[in-house]
């Protein structure tokens, strides 16, 4: 027989074996490549898990109530926060970001028209309010409705500028994509708007021609003392509150870091200073209830500072917030109680 014909089946078999071998090698190479990619992905995921675990550990240290955290004395974190706060690039880009946020925010035109309408309404309501609280009104002729109308007008008259600040924060919060600076500035403006509204409302209530003096017949000496302290403590608390919110957004894992600790310290120190200065007024020192309340407030504010020194940052913030809310609720109860008393007397 022909040798070539006899070798043909063997040749085909060898070629088939070679092809199978080549396919097997190619398959092995592909499997090795897929395995290497999976190993690399697993390595990346493992590193990310380690980083997230470390961040979560720091978050627990900074936000558990009785766990000490001394990141507030870190100069590195403080320098990073100040660099973010004082960034000239971000501040220079702020008008452009505000325009973008206004265009991206839903119902932005309606909100701006609403603010303009409220502003014009407040200008129209100013004269009726002044007429209500400045005209002589003996107890026998005043009514509960005059007090309610005066309070409602007070709530409306202080609305424009806090609402404008709130809209600025809202528009900046809608910017996409948002930088780290905007993500921290927007909540700070929103929180500052609420504080500004409370400050303006309290200042109007305790003014010489406010509802507290003219309609609720609060003691003029108490109001004079409160006005003198509110003039410097009010703006300081607003600025520090916004600063703390800004810092908290920058460094949430450590309760605001050094910048937040400074803001909390200044707020607590201002509360202590106000309480001590008010106690020097005879009208407050002579009233047992007022004297005790001021001493308790000063003591709690001092406890907040001691907690900061001990590294209990989150606990200090919780206590300070609770103290502020307690003061606000006591003020609201005072107003409601006086309204009821006036109603019963009238």
Coordinates of C-alpha atoms in Angstrom, one line a residue:
X1 CA 0.0 0.0 0.0
X2 CA 0.9 3.7 -0.5
X3 CA 2.8 4.9 2.6
X4 CA 1.2 8.4 2.2
X5 CA -2.3 7.0 2.2
X6 CA -1.5 4.8 5.1
X7 CA -0.1 7.8 7.1
X8 CA -3.1 10.0 6.3
X9 CA -5.3 8.9 9.2
X10 CA -2.4 9.2 11.6
X11 CA -1.6 12.7 10.3
X12 CA -5.2 13.7 10.7
X13 CA -5.2 12.3 14.2
X14 CA -2.0 14.2 15.1
X15 CA -3.4 17.5 13.6
X16 CA -6.6 16.9 15.7
X17 CA -4.5 16.3 18.8
X18 CA -2.5 19.5 18.1
X19 CA -5.7 21.5 17.6
X20 CA -7.2 20.1 20.7
X21 CA -4.0 20.9 22.6
X22 CA -4.0 24.4 21.2
X23 CA -7.6 24.9 22.3
X24 CA -6.9 23.5 25.7
X25 CA -3.9 25.9 26.1
X26 CA -6.0 28.9 24.9
X27 CA -8.8 27.9 27.3
X28 CA -6.3 27.6 30.1
X29 CA -4.8 31.0 29.3
X30 CA -8.3 32.6 29.3
X31 CA -9.1 30.9 32.6
X32 CA -5.8 32.1 34.1
X33 CA -6.6 35.6 32.8
X34 CA -10.1 35.5 34.3
X35 CA -8.6 34.2 37.6
X36 CA -6.0 36.9 37.7
X37 CA -8.7 39.6 37.1
X38 CA -10.8 38.1 39.9
X39 CA -7.8 38.0 42.2
X40 CA -7.1 41.7 41.4
X41 CA -10.8 42.6 41.9
X42 CA -10.8 40.7 45.2
X43 CA -7.6 42.4 46.3
X44 CA -9.2 45.8 45.5
X45 CA -12.4 45.0 47.3
X46 CA -10.4 43.7 50.3
X47 CA -8.5 47.0 50.4
X48 CA -11.7 49.0 50.1
X49 CA -13.2 46.8 52.9
X50 CA -10.2 47.6 55.1
X51 CA -10.6 51.3 54.4
X52 CA -14.3 51.3 55.1
X53 CA -13.8 49.3 58.3
X54 CA -11.2 51.9 59.4
X55 CA -13.5 54.8 58.6
X56 CA -16.4 53.1 60.4
X57 CA -14.1 52.5 63.4
X58 CA -13.3 56.2 63.4
X59 CA -17.0 57.1 62.9
X60 CA -17.9 55.0 66.0
X61 CA -15.1 56.7 68.0
X62 CA -16.3 60.1 67.0
X63 CA -20.1 59.5 67.3
X64 CA -20.6 57.1 70.2
X65 CA -21.9 58.9 73.2
X66 CA -19.3 57.9 75.8
X67 CA -16.3 56.9 73.6
X68 CA -13.4 59.3 73.7
X69 CA -12.1 60.8 70.5
X70 CA -9.2 63.2 70.4
X71 CA -9.2 64.0 66.6
X72 CA -10.2 67.6 67.5
X73 CA -6.5 68.3 68.5
X74 CA -5.2 67.0 65.2
X75 CA -3.4 69.9 63.4
X76 CA -3.5 68.0 60.1
X77 CA -7.3 67.7 60.2
X78 CA -7.6 71.4 61.2
X79 CA -5.3 72.5 58.3
X80 CA -7.4 70.5 55.9
X81 CA -10.7 72.0 57.2
X82 CA -9.3 75.5 57.1
X83 CA -8.1 74.9 53.5
X84 CA -11.5 73.8 52.5
X85 CA -13.3 76.7 54.4
X86 CA -11.0 79.4 53.0
X87 CA -10.5 78.0 49.5
X88 CA -10.4 81.0 47.2
X89 CA -11.3 78.9 44.1
X90 CA -14.5 77.6 45.7
X91 CA -15.5 81.1 46.9
X92 CA -14.8 82.6 43.5
X93 CA -16.9 79.9 41.9
X94 CA -19.8 80.4 44.3
X95 CA -21.8 82.9 42.2
X96 CA -21.6 80.6 39.2
X97 CA -22.6 77.6 41.3
X98 CA -25.5 79.6 42.7
X99 CA -26.8 80.4 39.1
X100 CA -26.4 76.8 38.1
X101 CA -28.3 75.7 41.3
X102 CA -31.1 78.2 40.6
X103 CA -31.5 76.8 37.1
X104 CA -31.3 73.2 38.2
X105 CA -33.6 73.5 41.2
X106 CA -37.3 72.6 40.6
X107 CA -39.8 75.4 40.9
X108 CA -36.9 77.9 41.4
X109 CA -38.8 80.7 39.7
X110 CA -41.9 80.1 41.8
X111 CA -39.8 80.1 45.0
X112 CA -38.1 83.4 44.1
X113 CA -41.5 85.0 43.3
X114 CA -42.8 83.7 46.6
X115 CA -39.9 85.3 48.4
X116 CA -40.5 88.6 46.6
X117 CA -44.2 88.5 47.5
X118 CA -43.4 87.8 51.2
X119 CA -40.9 90.6 51.2
X120 CA -43.4 93.1 49.8
X121 CA -46.1 91.8 52.1
X122 CA -43.8 92.4 55.1
X123 CA -43.2 96.0 54.0
X124 CA -46.9 96.5 53.9
X125 CA -47.5 94.9 57.3
X126 CA -44.8 97.0 59.1
X127 CA -47.0 100.0 59.6
X128 CA -50.1 98.1 60.9
X129 CA -47.8 96.2 63.3
X130 CA -46.2 99.4 64.6
X131 CA -49.6 100.9 65.0
X132 CA -50.8 97.9 67.0
X133 CA -47.8 97.8 69.4
X134 CA -47.1 101.5 69.8
X135 CA -50.6 103.0 70.5
X136 CA -51.6 103.3 74.1
X137 CA -53.5 100.2 75.1
X138 CA -54.7 99.8 78.7
X139 CA -55.3 96.4 80.1
X140 CA -59.0 96.9 80.0
X141 CA -59.1 97.6 76.3
X142 CA -56.6 95.1 75.1
X143 CA -57.8 91.7 74.0
X144 CA -56.4 88.2 73.4
X145 CA -56.9 88.8 69.7
X146 CA -54.5 91.8 69.7
X147 CA -51.8 89.6 71.3
X148 CA -52.4 86.7 68.8
X149 CA -52.4 89.2 65.8
X150 CA -49.2 90.8 67.2
X151 CA -47.5 87.4 67.5
X152 CA -48.6 86.3 64.0
X153 CA -47.3 89.6 62.5
X154 CA -44.0 89.1 64.4
X155 CA -43.6 85.7 62.9
X156 CA -44.2 87.0 59.4
X157 CA -42.2 90.2 59.6
X158 CA -38.9 88.5 60.4
X159 CA -39.3 85.9 57.6
X160 CA -37.8 87.5 54.5
X161 CA -34.1 87.4 55.2
X162 CA -33.9 84.0 56.9
X163 CA -36.0 82.7 53.9
X164 CA -33.6 84.2 51.5
X165 CA -30.7 82.6 53.2
X166 CA -32.6 79.3 53.2
X167 CA -33.2 79.6 49.5
X168 CA -29.5 80.2 48.9
X169 CA -28.6 77.0 50.7
X170 CA -31.3 75.1 48.9
X171 CA -30.2 76.3 45.5
X172 CA -26.5 75.5 46.2
X173 CA -27.6 72.0 47.4
X174 CA -29.1 71.2 44.0
X175 CA -25.9 71.8 42.0
X176 CA -24.8 68.7 40.2
X177 CA -22.0 67.7 40.3
X178 CA -21.4 69.2 43.7
X179 CA -18.0 69.8 45.2
X180 CA -17.1 69.0 48.7
X181 CA -17.2 72.7 49.5
X182 CA -20.8 73.0 48.3
X183 CA -21.9 69.8 50.1
X184 CA -20.7 71.4 53.3
X185 CA -21.8 75.0 52.7
X186 CA -25.4 74.2 51.7
X187 CA -26.4 72.5 55.0
X188 CA -24.6 75.3 56.9
X189 CA -26.7 77.9 55.2
X190 CA -29.9 76.0 55.8
X191 CA -29.1 75.7 59.5
X192 CA -28.0 79.3 59.7
X193 CA -31.3 80.4 58.2
X194 CA -33.2 78.7 61.0
X195 CA -30.9 80.2 63.6
X196 CA -31.3 83.7 62.0
X197 CA -35.1 83.4 62.1
X198 CA -35.1 82.5 65.8
X199 CA -32.7 85.4 66.5
X200 CA -34.7 88.0 64.6
X201 CA -38.0 86.7 66.1
X202 CA -36.6 86.9 69.7
X203 CA -35.1 90.3 69.1
X204 CA -38.4 91.6 67.7
X205 CA -40.4 90.1 70.6
X206 CA -38.2 91.7 73.3
X207 CA -37.7 95.1 71.6
X208 CA -39.0 98.2 73.2
X209 CA -42.0 98.2 70.9
X210 CA -42.3 94.5 70.6
X211 CA -45.2 92.2 71.6
X212 CA -43.5 91.1 74.8
X213 CA -43.2 94.6 76.2
X214 CA -46.4 96.3 74.8
X215 CA -48.9 93.4 74.8
X216 CA -47.6 90.7 77.1
X217 CA -46.4 93.4 79.6
X218 CA -43.0 91.8 80.2
X219 CA -40.7 93.5 82.7
X220 CA -38.8 96.3 80.9
X221 CA -35.7 95.7 83.0
X222 CA -35.5 92.0 82.0
X223 CA -35.9 92.9 78.3
X224 CA -33.2 95.6 78.5
X225 CA -30.8 93.0 80.0
X226 CA -31.7 90.4 77.4
X227 CA -31.3 92.9 74.5
X228 CA -27.9 93.9 75.6
X229 CA -26.7 90.3 75.7
X230 CA -28.5 89.3 72.5
X231 CA -26.7 91.9 70.5
X232 CA -23.3 90.1 70.7
X233 CA -24.3 86.5 71.6
X234 CA -26.9 86.1 68.9
X235 CA -24.6 86.7 65.9
X236 CA -21.8 84.7 67.5
X237 CA -24.1 81.7 68.0
X238 CA -25.3 81.9 64.4
X239 CA -21.8 82.0 62.9
X240 CA -20.6 79.2 65.2
X241 CA -23.7 77.1 64.4
X242 CA -23.0 77.4 60.7
X243 CA -19.3 76.7 61.2
X244 CA -20.1 73.6 63.2
X245 CA -22.5 72.3 60.5
X246 CA -19.9 73.1 57.8
X247 CA -17.2 71.2 59.7
X248 CA -19.5 68.3 60.5
X249 CA -20.1 67.8 56.8
X250 CA -16.4 67.9 56.1
X251 CA -15.5 65.4 58.8
X252 CA -18.5 63.5 59.9
X253 CA -16.4 60.6 61.3
X254 CA -15.0 62.7 64.1
X255 CA -18.0 64.9 64.9
X256 CA -16.7 67.9 63.0
X257 CA -13.1 67.7 63.9
X258 CA -11.1 70.6 65.3
X259 CA -13.3 73.3 63.6
X260 CA -16.5 71.8 65.0
X261 CA -14.9 71.6 68.4
X262 CA -14.0 75.3 68.3
X263 CA -17.5 76.2 67.3
X264 CA -19.0 74.1 70.1
X265 CA -16.6 75.6 72.5
X266 CA -17.5 79.2 71.5
X267 CA -21.3 78.5 71.8
X268 CA -20.9 76.9 75.2
X269 CA -18.6 79.7 76.4
X270 CA -21.1 82.4 75.1
X271 CA -23.9 80.7 77.0
X272 CA -21.8 80.8 80.2
X273 CA -20.9 84.4 79.6
X274 CA -24.6 85.4 79.0
X275 CA -25.8 83.6 82.1
X276 CA -23.1 85.2 84.3
X277 CA -23.7 88.7 82.9
X278 CA -27.4 88.3 83.4
X279 CA -26.9 87.2 87.0
X280 CA -25.1 90.5 87.7
X281 CA -28.4 92.3 87.0
X282 CA -30.4 92.8 90.2
X283 CA -33.7 91.9 88.5
X284 CA -32.4 88.4 87.6
X285 CA -30.5 87.9 90.8
X286 CA -33.6 88.7 92.9
X287 CA -35.9 86.2 91.2
X288 CA -35.2 82.8 92.6
X289 CA -36.6 80.9 89.5
X290 CA -34.6 83.0 87.0
X291 CA -31.5 82.8 89.2
X292 CA -31.7 79.0 89.4
X293 CA -32.4 78.6 85.7
X294 CA -29.4 80.7 84.7
X295 CA -27.1 78.8 87.0
X296 CA -28.3 75.5 85.7
X297 CA -27.7 76.7 82.1
X298 CA -24.3 77.9 82.9
X299 CA -23.5 74.6 84.7
X300 CA -24.6 72.5 81.7
X301 CA -22.6 74.7 79.3
X302 CA -19.6 74.1 81.5
X303 CA -20.2 70.4 81.4
X304 CA -20.2 70.6 77.6
X305 CA -16.7 72.2 77.7
X306 CA -15.5 69.5 80.2
X307 CA -16.7 66.8 77.9
X308 CA -14.8 68.3 75.0
X309 CA -11.6 68.4 77.1
X310 CA -12.2 64.7 77.9
X311 CA -12.6 63.8 74.2
X312 CA -16.3 63.1 74.4
X313 CA -17.1 65.2 71.3
X314 CA -20.4 63.5 70.4
X315 CA -21.7 63.6 73.9
X316 CA -20.8 67.3 74.1
X317 CA -22.7 68.1 70.9
X318 CA -25.7 66.1 72.2
X319 CA -25.8 67.9 75.5
X320 CA -25.4 71.3 73.8
X321 CA -28.3 70.6 71.4
X322 CA -30.5 69.4 74.3
X323 CA -29.7 72.5 76.2
X324 CA -30.5 74.8 73.3
X325 CA -33.8 72.9 72.6
X326 CA -34.7 73.2 76.3
X327 CA -34.2 77.0 76.3
X328 CA -36.3 77.3 73.2
X329 CA -39.1 75.2 74.6
X330 CA -39.0 77.1 77.9
X331 CA -39.3 80.3 76.0
X332 CA -42.3 79.0 74.0
X333 CA -44.0 77.8 77.3
X334 CA -43.3 81.2 78.8
X335 CA -45.1 82.9 75.9
X336 CA -48.1 80.6 76.0
X337 CA -48.4 80.9 79.7
X338 CA -48.3 84.7 79.5
X339 CA -50.9 84.6 76.8
X340 CA -53.2 82.6 79.0
X341 CA -52.6 84.8 81.9
X342 CA -53.4 87.9 79.9
X343 CA -56.5 86.2 78.6
X344 CA -57.7 85.4 82.1
X345 CA -57.0 89.0 83.3
X346 CA -58.7 90.6 80.3

